[in-house]
């Protein structure tokens, strides 16, 4: 549910988000005598409070170490109304939503909410015709594909349009090869930018990846390439540990044997006297 209330996508916007949070943190100042920002809007979802608007302000408060006394406004309404409020608030140019973000937010509202066309248009600042087209494609995909409302809500608007068009692709298109080509481009970019530093400073590189997004380890583990690699690495570590334990045991037995031999020799030497 959390993603429903944060239309902007992290991917490709880390530096911009961090700069915005840093600016807000500077405005707050010292946690002992803070300058409070506009209230954060929260909504009770039945199990806990959700931030509907003000994610960057909340992170800025966290950055300066302020955990209490943060002003909030409680949004009272249904889930659909909370989603519309969130989309509308994020459409304002606090940290401007790109067109793709607005379209994806509108698409999610079309798929998972019961909001009217006019409500979605107003919330996401998109055209009436766009929302109408989204509704048609939603109905088409739900009726002609294996999608459910839940899975369709995870699909971007661009992906939904492609699928509605019949996934018209080159018949020779190989998704795995496409992934390999993208991976090779990323690899070359990393080498140009960082050289061997990921290997020389694995702690620093690992922390950088974690700082980029705390969800990244989980995302990587869910990928088709990382999970088998991690599983193999763990298997290798287990094998190495067992071999090390076996060697240690052998060394330990040899040491005990040597000590017993030394004691026996010493006892024999004493008996000669």
PDB file of C-alpha atoms in Angstrom:
ATOM      1  CA  UNK A   1       0.000   0.000   0.000  1.00  0.00           C
ATOM      2  CA  UNK A   2       2.884   2.376   0.715  1.00  0.00           C
ATOM      3  CA  UNK A   3       3.795   2.728  -2.988  1.00  0.00           C
ATOM      4  CA  UNK A   4       0.257   3.906  -3.692  1.00  0.00           C
ATOM      5  CA  UNK A   5       0.998   7.034  -1.676  1.00  0.00           C
ATOM      6  CA  UNK A   6       4.311   7.928  -3.312  1.00  0.00           C
ATOM      7  CA  UNK A   7       3.810   8.359  -7.059  1.00  0.00           C
ATOM      8  CA  UNK A   8       7.334   9.487  -7.842  1.00  0.00           C
ATOM      9  CA  UNK A   9       9.705   6.689  -8.743  1.00  0.00           C
ATOM     10  CA  UNK A  10      13.088   6.517  -7.015  1.00  0.00           C
ATOM     11  CA  UNK A  11      14.857   5.137 -10.068  1.00  0.00           C
ATOM     12  CA  UNK A  12      16.999   7.796 -11.697  1.00  0.00           C
ATOM     13  CA  UNK A  13      16.064  10.471  -9.154  1.00  0.00           C
ATOM     14  CA  UNK A  14      18.270   9.615  -6.175  1.00  0.00           C
ATOM     15  CA  UNK A  15      20.509  12.689  -6.452  1.00  0.00           C
ATOM     16  CA  UNK A  16      17.535  14.986  -6.980  1.00  0.00           C
ATOM     17  CA  UNK A  17      15.671  13.519  -4.008  1.00  0.00           C
ATOM     18  CA  UNK A  18      18.745  13.742  -1.772  1.00  0.00           C
ATOM     19  CA  UNK A  19      19.358  17.381  -2.732  1.00  0.00           C
ATOM     20  CA  UNK A  20      15.725  18.217  -1.950  1.00  0.00           C
ATOM     21  CA  UNK A  21      15.894  16.436   1.422  1.00  0.00           C
ATOM     22  CA  UNK A  22      19.164  18.205   2.255  1.00  0.00           C
ATOM     23  CA  UNK A  23      17.581  21.584   1.462  1.00  0.00           C
ATOM     24  CA  UNK A  24      14.610  20.785   3.708  1.00  0.00           C
ATOM     25  CA  UNK A  25      16.934  19.584   6.486  1.00  0.00           C
ATOM     26  CA  UNK A  26      18.890  22.845   6.298  1.00  0.00           C
ATOM     27  CA  UNK A  27      15.628  24.756   6.608  1.00  0.00           C
ATOM     28  CA  UNK A  28      14.695  22.758   9.725  1.00  0.00           C
ATOM     29  CA  UNK A  29      18.051  23.426  11.366  1.00  0.00           C
ATOM     30  CA  UNK A  30      18.886  22.187  14.852  1.00  0.00           C
ATOM     31  CA  UNK A  31      16.627  19.531  16.431  1.00  0.00           C
ATOM     32  CA  UNK A  32      16.845  21.503  19.686  1.00  0.00           C
ATOM     33  CA  UNK A  33      15.323  24.617  18.088  1.00  0.00           C
ATOM     34  CA  UNK A  34      13.857  23.420  14.804  1.00  0.00           C
ATOM     35  CA  UNK A  35      12.006  25.440  12.214  1.00  0.00           C
ATOM     36  CA  UNK A  36       8.982  23.277  11.499  1.00  0.00           C
ATOM     37  CA  UNK A  37       7.888  22.723   7.907  1.00  0.00           C
ATOM     38  CA  UNK A  38       4.361  22.388   6.526  1.00  0.00           C
ATOM     39  CA  UNK A  39       2.473  19.557   8.216  1.00  0.00           C
ATOM     40  CA  UNK A  40       2.897  16.025   6.924  1.00  0.00           C
ATOM     41  CA  UNK A  41      -0.396  14.441   5.923  1.00  0.00           C
ATOM     42  CA  UNK A  42      -1.096  10.997   7.375  1.00  0.00           C
ATOM     43  CA  UNK A  43      -3.971   8.563   6.985  1.00  0.00           C
ATOM     44  CA  UNK A  44      -5.038   5.663   9.198  1.00  0.00           C
ATOM     45  CA  UNK A  45      -5.141   2.506   7.082  1.00  0.00           C
ATOM     46  CA  UNK A  46      -6.648   0.222   9.678  1.00  0.00           C
ATOM     47  CA  UNK A  47      -3.334  -1.326  10.729  1.00  0.00           C
ATOM     48  CA  UNK A  48      -1.064   1.711  10.989  1.00  0.00           C
ATOM     49  CA  UNK A  49      -0.577   5.311   9.892  1.00  0.00           C
ATOM     50  CA  UNK A  50       0.501   5.939   6.304  1.00  0.00           C
ATOM     51  CA  UNK A  51       2.200   9.093   5.007  1.00  0.00           C
ATOM     52  CA  UNK A  52      -0.074  10.421   2.286  1.00  0.00           C
ATOM     53  CA  UNK A  53       1.946  13.564   1.576  1.00  0.00           C
ATOM     54  CA  UNK A  54       5.269  14.751   2.958  1.00  0.00           C
ATOM     55  CA  UNK A  55       7.690  11.847   2.451  1.00  0.00           C
ATOM     56  CA  UNK A  56      10.636  14.190   1.817  1.00  0.00           C
ATOM     57  CA  UNK A  57       9.768  16.363   4.810  1.00  0.00           C
ATOM     58  CA  UNK A  58       9.676  13.257   7.011  1.00  0.00           C
ATOM     59  CA  UNK A  59      13.095  12.144   5.738  1.00  0.00           C
ATOM     60  CA  UNK A  60      14.443  15.651   6.367  1.00  0.00           C
ATOM     61  CA  UNK A  61      13.256  15.492   9.987  1.00  0.00           C
ATOM     62  CA  UNK A  62      14.925  12.082  10.295  1.00  0.00           C
ATOM     63  CA  UNK A  63      18.110  13.518   8.804  1.00  0.00           C
ATOM     64  CA  UNK A  64      18.415  16.191  11.502  1.00  0.00           C
ATOM     65  CA  UNK A  65      17.422  13.727  14.253  1.00  0.00           C
ATOM     66  CA  UNK A  66      13.994  15.137  15.074  1.00  0.00           C
ATOM     67  CA  UNK A  67      11.639  12.306  16.029  1.00  0.00           C
ATOM     68  CA  UNK A  68       8.918  14.059  18.042  1.00  0.00           C
ATOM     69  CA  UNK A  69       6.881  17.226  17.791  1.00  0.00           C
ATOM     70  CA  UNK A  70       6.571  16.972  14.002  1.00  0.00           C
ATOM     71  CA  UNK A  71       3.372  18.681  12.790  1.00  0.00           C
ATOM     72  CA  UNK A  72       0.905  16.427  10.973  1.00  0.00           C
ATOM     73  CA  UNK A  73      -2.530  16.734   9.445  1.00  0.00           C
ATOM     74  CA  UNK A  74      -4.781  13.689   9.620  1.00  0.00           C
ATOM     75  CA  UNK A  75      -6.587  12.935   6.377  1.00  0.00           C
ATOM     76  CA  UNK A  76     -10.006  11.455   7.049  1.00  0.00           C
ATOM     77  CA  UNK A  77     -11.557   9.514   4.223  1.00  0.00           C
ATOM     78  CA  UNK A  78     -11.561   6.262   2.303  1.00  0.00           C
ATOM     79  CA  UNK A  79      -8.533   4.621   0.709  1.00  0.00           C
ATOM     80  CA  UNK A  80      -9.637   5.921  -2.684  1.00  0.00           C
ATOM     81  CA  UNK A  81      -9.925   9.452  -1.338  1.00  0.00           C
ATOM     82  CA  UNK A  82      -6.524   9.184   0.373  1.00  0.00           C
ATOM     83  CA  UNK A  83      -4.948   8.015  -2.893  1.00  0.00           C
ATOM     84  CA  UNK A  84      -6.509  10.917  -4.787  1.00  0.00           C
ATOM     85  CA  UNK A  85      -5.301  13.376  -2.153  1.00  0.00           C
ATOM     86  CA  UNK A  86      -1.784  11.935  -2.346  1.00  0.00           C
ATOM     87  CA  UNK A  87      -1.675  12.130  -6.136  1.00  0.00           C
ATOM     88  CA  UNK A  88      -2.991  15.689  -6.127  1.00  0.00           C
ATOM     89  CA  UNK A  89      -0.485  16.812  -3.492  1.00  0.00           C
ATOM     90  CA  UNK A  90       2.405  15.220  -5.360  1.00  0.00           C
ATOM     91  CA  UNK A  91       1.330  16.750  -8.670  1.00  0.00           C
ATOM     92  CA  UNK A  92       2.182  20.140  -7.217  1.00  0.00           C
ATOM     93  CA  UNK A  93       5.685  21.334  -7.901  1.00  0.00           C
ATOM     94  CA  UNK A  94       7.264  20.646  -4.514  1.00  0.00           C
ATOM     95  CA  UNK A  95       9.558  18.252  -6.311  1.00  0.00           C
ATOM     96  CA  UNK A  96       7.829  18.240  -9.653  1.00  0.00           C
ATOM     97  CA  UNK A  97       6.419  14.985 -10.918  1.00  0.00           C
ATOM     98  CA  UNK A  98       7.528  14.104 -14.403  1.00  0.00           C
ATOM     99  CA  UNK A  99       4.865  13.354 -16.988  1.00  0.00           C
ATOM    100  CA  UNK A 100       5.557   9.613 -16.733  1.00  0.00           C
ATOM    101  CA  UNK A 101       5.044   9.798 -12.967  1.00  0.00           C
ATOM    102  CA  UNK A 102       1.720  11.578 -13.359  1.00  0.00           C
ATOM    103  CA  UNK A 103       0.559   9.071 -15.962  1.00  0.00           C
ATOM    104  CA  UNK A 104       1.579   6.128 -13.773  1.00  0.00           C
ATOM    105  CA  UNK A 105      -0.187   7.664 -10.769  1.00  0.00           C
ATOM    106  CA  UNK A 106      -3.332   8.155 -12.840  1.00  0.00           C
ATOM    107  CA  UNK A 107      -3.088   4.595 -14.175  1.00  0.00           C
ATOM    108  CA  UNK A 108      -2.859   3.158 -10.653  1.00  0.00           C
ATOM    109  CA  UNK A 109      -5.906   5.149  -9.588  1.00  0.00           C
ATOM    110  CA  UNK A 110      -7.838   3.920 -12.632  1.00  0.00           C
ATOM    111  CA  UNK A 111      -6.916   0.310 -11.848  1.00  0.00           C
ATOM    112  CA  UNK A 112      -7.217   0.071  -8.071  1.00  0.00           C
ATOM    113  CA  UNK A 113      -9.599   2.849  -7.039  1.00  0.00           C
ATOM    114  CA  UNK A 114     -13.247   3.585  -7.584  1.00  0.00           C
ATOM    115  CA  UNK A 115     -12.648   7.271  -8.249  1.00  0.00           C
ATOM    116  CA  UNK A 116     -14.534   9.003 -11.018  1.00  0.00           C
ATOM    117  CA  UNK A 117     -12.848  10.189 -14.190  1.00  0.00           C
ATOM    118  CA  UNK A 118     -13.085  13.822 -13.096  1.00  0.00           C
ATOM    119  CA  UNK A 119     -11.543  13.026  -9.708  1.00  0.00           C
ATOM    120  CA  UNK A 120      -8.546  11.295 -11.316  1.00  0.00           C
ATOM    121  CA  UNK A 121      -8.116  14.128 -13.829  1.00  0.00           C
ATOM    122  CA  UNK A 122      -8.083  16.659 -10.998  1.00  0.00           C
ATOM    123  CA  UNK A 123      -5.803  14.584  -8.755  1.00  0.00           C
ATOM    124  CA  UNK A 124      -3.123  13.760 -11.321  1.00  0.00           C
ATOM    125  CA  UNK A 125      -3.272  16.768 -13.651  1.00  0.00           C
ATOM    126  CA  UNK A 126      -3.786  14.616 -16.750  1.00  0.00           C
ATOM    127  CA  UNK A 127      -6.342  15.001 -19.511  1.00  0.00           C
ATOM    128  CA  UNK A 128      -9.872  13.637 -19.549  1.00  0.00           C
ATOM    129  CA  UNK A 129      -9.104  11.729 -22.751  1.00  0.00           C
ATOM    130  CA  UNK A 130      -6.058  10.082 -21.188  1.00  0.00           C
ATOM    131  CA  UNK A 131      -8.081   8.763 -18.259  1.00  0.00           C
ATOM    132  CA  UNK A 132     -10.786   7.562 -20.637  1.00  0.00           C
ATOM    133  CA  UNK A 133      -8.174   5.668 -22.657  1.00  0.00           C
ATOM    134  CA  UNK A 134      -6.760   4.171 -19.474  1.00  0.00           C
ATOM    135  CA  UNK A 135     -10.186   2.883 -18.505  1.00  0.00           C
ATOM    136  CA  UNK A 136     -10.628   1.213 -21.893  1.00  0.00           C
ATOM    137  CA  UNK A 137      -7.211  -0.458 -21.690  1.00  0.00           C
ATOM    138  CA  UNK A 138      -7.861  -1.581 -18.112  1.00  0.00           C
ATOM    139  CA  UNK A 139     -11.107  -3.294 -19.180  1.00  0.00           C
ATOM    140  CA  UNK A 140      -9.430  -4.805 -22.247  1.00  0.00           C
ATOM    141  CA  UNK A 141      -6.541  -6.294 -20.268  1.00  0.00           C
ATOM    142  CA  UNK A 142      -8.726  -7.620 -17.454  1.00  0.00           C
ATOM    143  CA  UNK A 143     -11.021  -9.314 -19.977  1.00  0.00           C
ATOM    144  CA  UNK A 144      -8.415 -10.672 -22.377  1.00  0.00           C
ATOM    145  CA  UNK A 145      -5.317 -11.476 -20.299  1.00  0.00           C
ATOM    146  CA  UNK A 146      -4.315 -13.299 -17.134  1.00  0.00           C
ATOM    147  CA  UNK A 147      -4.068 -10.029 -15.211  1.00  0.00           C
ATOM    148  CA  UNK A 148      -5.961  -9.392 -11.998  1.00  0.00           C
ATOM    149  CA  UNK A 149      -6.605  -5.951 -10.581  1.00  0.00           C
ATOM    150  CA  UNK A 150      -3.662  -6.488  -8.196  1.00  0.00           C
ATOM    151  CA  UNK A 151      -1.141  -7.446 -10.881  1.00  0.00           C
ATOM    152  CA  UNK A 152      -2.368  -4.780 -13.293  1.00  0.00           C
ATOM    153  CA  UNK A 153      -1.791  -2.154 -10.612  1.00  0.00           C
ATOM    154  CA  UNK A 154       1.910  -3.079 -10.594  1.00  0.00           C
ATOM    155  CA  UNK A 155       2.233  -2.507 -14.341  1.00  0.00           C
ATOM    156  CA  UNK A 156       3.297   0.914 -15.599  1.00  0.00           C
ATOM    157  CA  UNK A 157       1.060   2.849 -17.987  1.00  0.00           C
ATOM    158  CA  UNK A 158       3.603   2.426 -20.780  1.00  0.00           C
ATOM    159  CA  UNK A 159       3.740  -1.337 -20.239  1.00  0.00           C
ATOM    160  CA  UNK A 160      -0.056  -1.525 -20.167  1.00  0.00           C
ATOM    161  CA  UNK A 161      -0.305   0.273 -23.497  1.00  0.00           C
ATOM    162  CA  UNK A 162       2.255  -2.042 -25.073  1.00  0.00           C
ATOM    163  CA  UNK A 163       0.383  -5.082 -23.811  1.00  0.00           C
ATOM    164  CA  UNK A 164      -2.942  -3.706 -25.032  1.00  0.00           C
ATOM    165  CA  UNK A 165      -1.400  -3.227 -28.470  1.00  0.00           C
ATOM    166  CA  UNK A 166      -0.759  -6.954 -28.545  1.00  0.00           C
ATOM    167  CA  UNK A 167       2.858  -6.822 -27.434  1.00  0.00           C
ATOM    168  CA  UNK A 168       3.883  -6.188 -31.023  1.00  0.00           C
ATOM    169  CA  UNK A 169       7.549  -7.140 -31.000  1.00  0.00           C
ATOM    170  CA  UNK A 170      10.168  -8.581 -33.207  1.00  0.00           C
ATOM    171  CA  UNK A 171       9.366 -12.320 -33.382  1.00  0.00           C
ATOM    172  CA  UNK A 172      13.058 -12.975 -32.790  1.00  0.00           C
ATOM    173  CA  UNK A 173      13.104 -10.848 -29.654  1.00  0.00           C
ATOM    174  CA  UNK A 174      14.846 -12.649 -26.776  1.00  0.00           C
ATOM    175  CA  UNK A 175      14.219 -11.069 -23.338  1.00  0.00           C
ATOM    176  CA  UNK A 176      17.264 -12.754 -21.781  1.00  0.00           C
ATOM    177  CA  UNK A 177      19.527 -11.389 -24.499  1.00  0.00           C
ATOM    178  CA  UNK A 178      18.052  -7.934 -23.984  1.00  0.00           C
ATOM    179  CA  UNK A 179      18.884  -8.169 -20.266  1.00  0.00           C
ATOM    180  CA  UNK A 180      22.432  -9.236 -21.121  1.00  0.00           C
ATOM    181  CA  UNK A 181      22.879  -6.256 -23.447  1.00  0.00           C
ATOM    182  CA  UNK A 182      21.673  -3.853 -20.757  1.00  0.00           C
ATOM    183  CA  UNK A 183      23.920  -5.542 -18.194  1.00  0.00           C
ATOM    184  CA  UNK A 184      26.936  -5.141 -20.479  1.00  0.00           C
ATOM    185  CA  UNK A 185      26.185  -1.432 -20.877  1.00  0.00           C
ATOM    186  CA  UNK A 186      25.921  -1.046 -17.092  1.00  0.00           C
ATOM    187  CA  UNK A 187      29.156  -2.989 -16.621  1.00  0.00           C
ATOM    188  CA  UNK A 188      31.066  -0.711 -19.003  1.00  0.00           C
ATOM    189  CA  UNK A 189      29.644   2.365 -17.295  1.00  0.00           C
ATOM    190  CA  UNK A 190      30.698   1.069 -13.874  1.00  0.00           C
ATOM    191  CA  UNK A 191      34.208   0.289 -15.072  1.00  0.00           C
ATOM    192  CA  UNK A 192      34.584   3.730 -16.622  1.00  0.00           C
ATOM    193  CA  UNK A 193      33.279   5.445 -13.494  1.00  0.00           C
ATOM    194  CA  UNK A 194      34.820   3.286 -10.757  1.00  0.00           C
ATOM    195  CA  UNK A 195      37.501   1.013 -12.151  1.00  0.00           C
ATOM    196  CA  UNK A 196      38.353  -1.678  -9.596  1.00  0.00           C
ATOM    197  CA  UNK A 197      37.067   0.255  -6.571  1.00  0.00           C
ATOM    198  CA  UNK A 198      34.053  -2.051  -6.042  1.00  0.00           C
ATOM    199  CA  UNK A 199      36.574  -4.890  -5.489  1.00  0.00           C
ATOM    200  CA  UNK A 200      39.182  -2.869  -3.596  1.00  0.00           C
ATOM    201  CA  UNK A 201      36.618  -1.244  -1.282  1.00  0.00           C
ATOM    202  CA  UNK A 202      33.739  -3.703  -1.102  1.00  0.00           C
ATOM    203  CA  UNK A 203      32.519  -2.275   2.215  1.00  0.00           C
ATOM    204  CA  UNK A 204      32.281   1.229   0.814  1.00  0.00           C
ATOM    205  CA  UNK A 205      30.692   0.060  -2.429  1.00  0.00           C
ATOM    206  CA  UNK A 206      28.198  -2.114  -0.572  1.00  0.00           C
ATOM    207  CA  UNK A 207      27.263   0.776   1.721  1.00  0.00           C
ATOM    208  CA  UNK A 208      26.817   3.036  -1.312  1.00  0.00           C
ATOM    209  CA  UNK A 209      24.357   0.564  -2.850  1.00  0.00           C
ATOM    210  CA  UNK A 210      22.481   0.269   0.438  1.00  0.00           C
ATOM    211  CA  UNK A 211      22.372   4.060   0.811  1.00  0.00           C
ATOM    212  CA  UNK A 212      20.980   4.343  -2.701  1.00  0.00           C
ATOM    213  CA  UNK A 213      17.908   2.430  -1.582  1.00  0.00           C
ATOM    214  CA  UNK A 214      17.525   0.171   1.447  1.00  0.00           C
ATOM    215  CA  UNK A 215      15.199  -2.008  -0.637  1.00  0.00           C
ATOM    216  CA  UNK A 216      17.948  -2.832  -3.135  1.00  0.00           C
ATOM    217  CA  UNK A 217      19.277  -6.019  -1.438  1.00  0.00           C
ATOM    218  CA  UNK A 218      15.781  -7.500  -1.401  1.00  0.00           C
ATOM    219  CA  UNK A 219      15.195  -6.473  -5.018  1.00  0.00           C
ATOM    220  CA  UNK A 220      18.472  -8.052  -6.087  1.00  0.00           C
ATOM    221  CA  UNK A 221      17.682 -11.265  -4.224  1.00  0.00           C
ATOM    222  CA  UNK A 222      14.398 -11.467  -6.111  1.00  0.00           C
ATOM    223  CA  UNK A 223      16.102 -11.198  -9.490  1.00  0.00           C
ATOM    224  CA  UNK A 224      16.772 -14.223 -11.664  1.00  0.00           C
ATOM    225  CA  UNK A 225      20.538 -13.685 -11.673  1.00  0.00           C
ATOM    226  CA  UNK A 226      21.349 -12.681  -8.114  1.00  0.00           C
ATOM    227  CA  UNK A 227      19.554 -15.344  -6.125  1.00  0.00           C
ATOM    228  CA  UNK A 228      21.341 -18.293  -7.819  1.00  0.00           C
ATOM    229  CA  UNK A 229      24.668 -16.457  -7.499  1.00  0.00           C
ATOM    230  CA  UNK A 230      24.127 -15.757  -3.788  1.00  0.00           C
ATOM    231  CA  UNK A 231      22.970 -19.326  -3.184  1.00  0.00           C
ATOM    232  CA  UNK A 232      26.109 -20.658  -4.888  1.00  0.00           C
ATOM    233  CA  UNK A 233      28.284 -18.270  -2.888  1.00  0.00           C
ATOM    234  CA  UNK A 234      26.703 -19.472   0.358  1.00  0.00           C
ATOM    235  CA  UNK A 235      27.215 -23.101  -0.711  1.00  0.00           C
ATOM    236  CA  UNK A 236      30.882 -22.365  -1.445  1.00  0.00           C
ATOM    237  CA  UNK A 237      31.290 -20.657   1.924  1.00  0.00           C
ATOM    238  CA  UNK A 238      29.725 -23.652   3.645  1.00  0.00           C
ATOM    239  CA  UNK A 239      32.096 -26.020   1.820  1.00  0.00           C
ATOM    240  CA  UNK A 240      35.079 -23.830   2.742  1.00  0.00           C
ATOM    241  CA  UNK A 241      33.938 -23.712   6.369  1.00  0.00           C
ATOM    242  CA  UNK A 242      33.582 -27.509   6.524  1.00  0.00           C
ATOM    243  CA  UNK A 243      37.004 -27.989   4.964  1.00  0.00           C
ATOM    244  CA  UNK A 244      38.500 -25.482   7.388  1.00  0.00           C
ATOM    245  CA  UNK A 245      36.841 -27.267  10.301  1.00  0.00           C
ATOM    246  CA  UNK A 246      38.177 -30.602   9.035  1.00  0.00           C
ATOM    247  CA  UNK A 247      41.687 -29.207   8.685  1.00  0.00           C
ATOM    248  CA  UNK A 248      41.445 -27.661  12.134  1.00  0.00           C
ATOM    249  CA  UNK A 249      40.337 -30.987  13.564  1.00  0.00           C
ATOM    250  CA  UNK A 250      43.223 -32.774  11.874  1.00  0.00           C
ATOM    251  CA  UNK A 251      45.673 -30.170  13.116  1.00  0.00           C
ATOM    252  CA  UNK A 252      44.169 -30.503  16.563  1.00  0.00           C
ATOM    253  CA  UNK A 253      44.527 -34.304  16.517  1.00  0.00           C
ATOM    254  CA  UNK A 254      48.074 -34.039  15.243  1.00  0.00           C
ATOM    255  CA  UNK A 255      48.911 -31.585  18.000  1.00  0.00           C
ATOM    256  CA  UNK A 256      47.369 -33.869  20.616  1.00  0.00           C
ATOM    257  CA  UNK A 257      49.323 -36.792  19.152  1.00  0.00           C
ATOM    258  CA  UNK A 258      52.543 -34.835  19.304  1.00  0.00           C
ATOM    259  CA  UNK A 259      51.870 -33.843  22.912  1.00  0.00           C
ATOM    260  CA  UNK A 260      51.110 -37.473  23.849  1.00  0.00           C
ATOM    261  CA  UNK A 261      54.322 -38.615  22.138  1.00  0.00           C
ATOM    262  CA  UNK A 262      56.304 -35.937  23.960  1.00  0.00           C
ATOM    263  CA  UNK A 263      54.815 -36.959  27.297  1.00  0.00           C
ATOM    264  CA  UNK A 264      55.497 -40.639  26.532  1.00  0.00           C
ATOM    265  CA  UNK A 265      59.105 -39.867  25.605  1.00  0.00           C
ATOM    266  CA  UNK A 266      59.487 -37.807  28.742  1.00  0.00           C
ATOM    267  CA  UNK A 267      58.032 -40.610  30.855  1.00  0.00           C
ATOM    268  CA  UNK A 268      60.387 -43.139  29.251  1.00  0.00           C
ATOM    269  CA  UNK A 269      63.313 -40.833  29.864  1.00  0.00           C
ATOM    270  CA  UNK A 270      62.350 -40.531  33.516  1.00  0.00           C
ATOM    271  CA  UNK A 271      62.064 -44.321  33.838  1.00  0.00           C
ATOM    272  CA  UNK A 272      65.632 -44.726  32.619  1.00  0.00           C
ATOM    273  CA  UNK A 273      66.859 -43.029  35.757  1.00  0.00           C
TER     274      UNK A 273
END
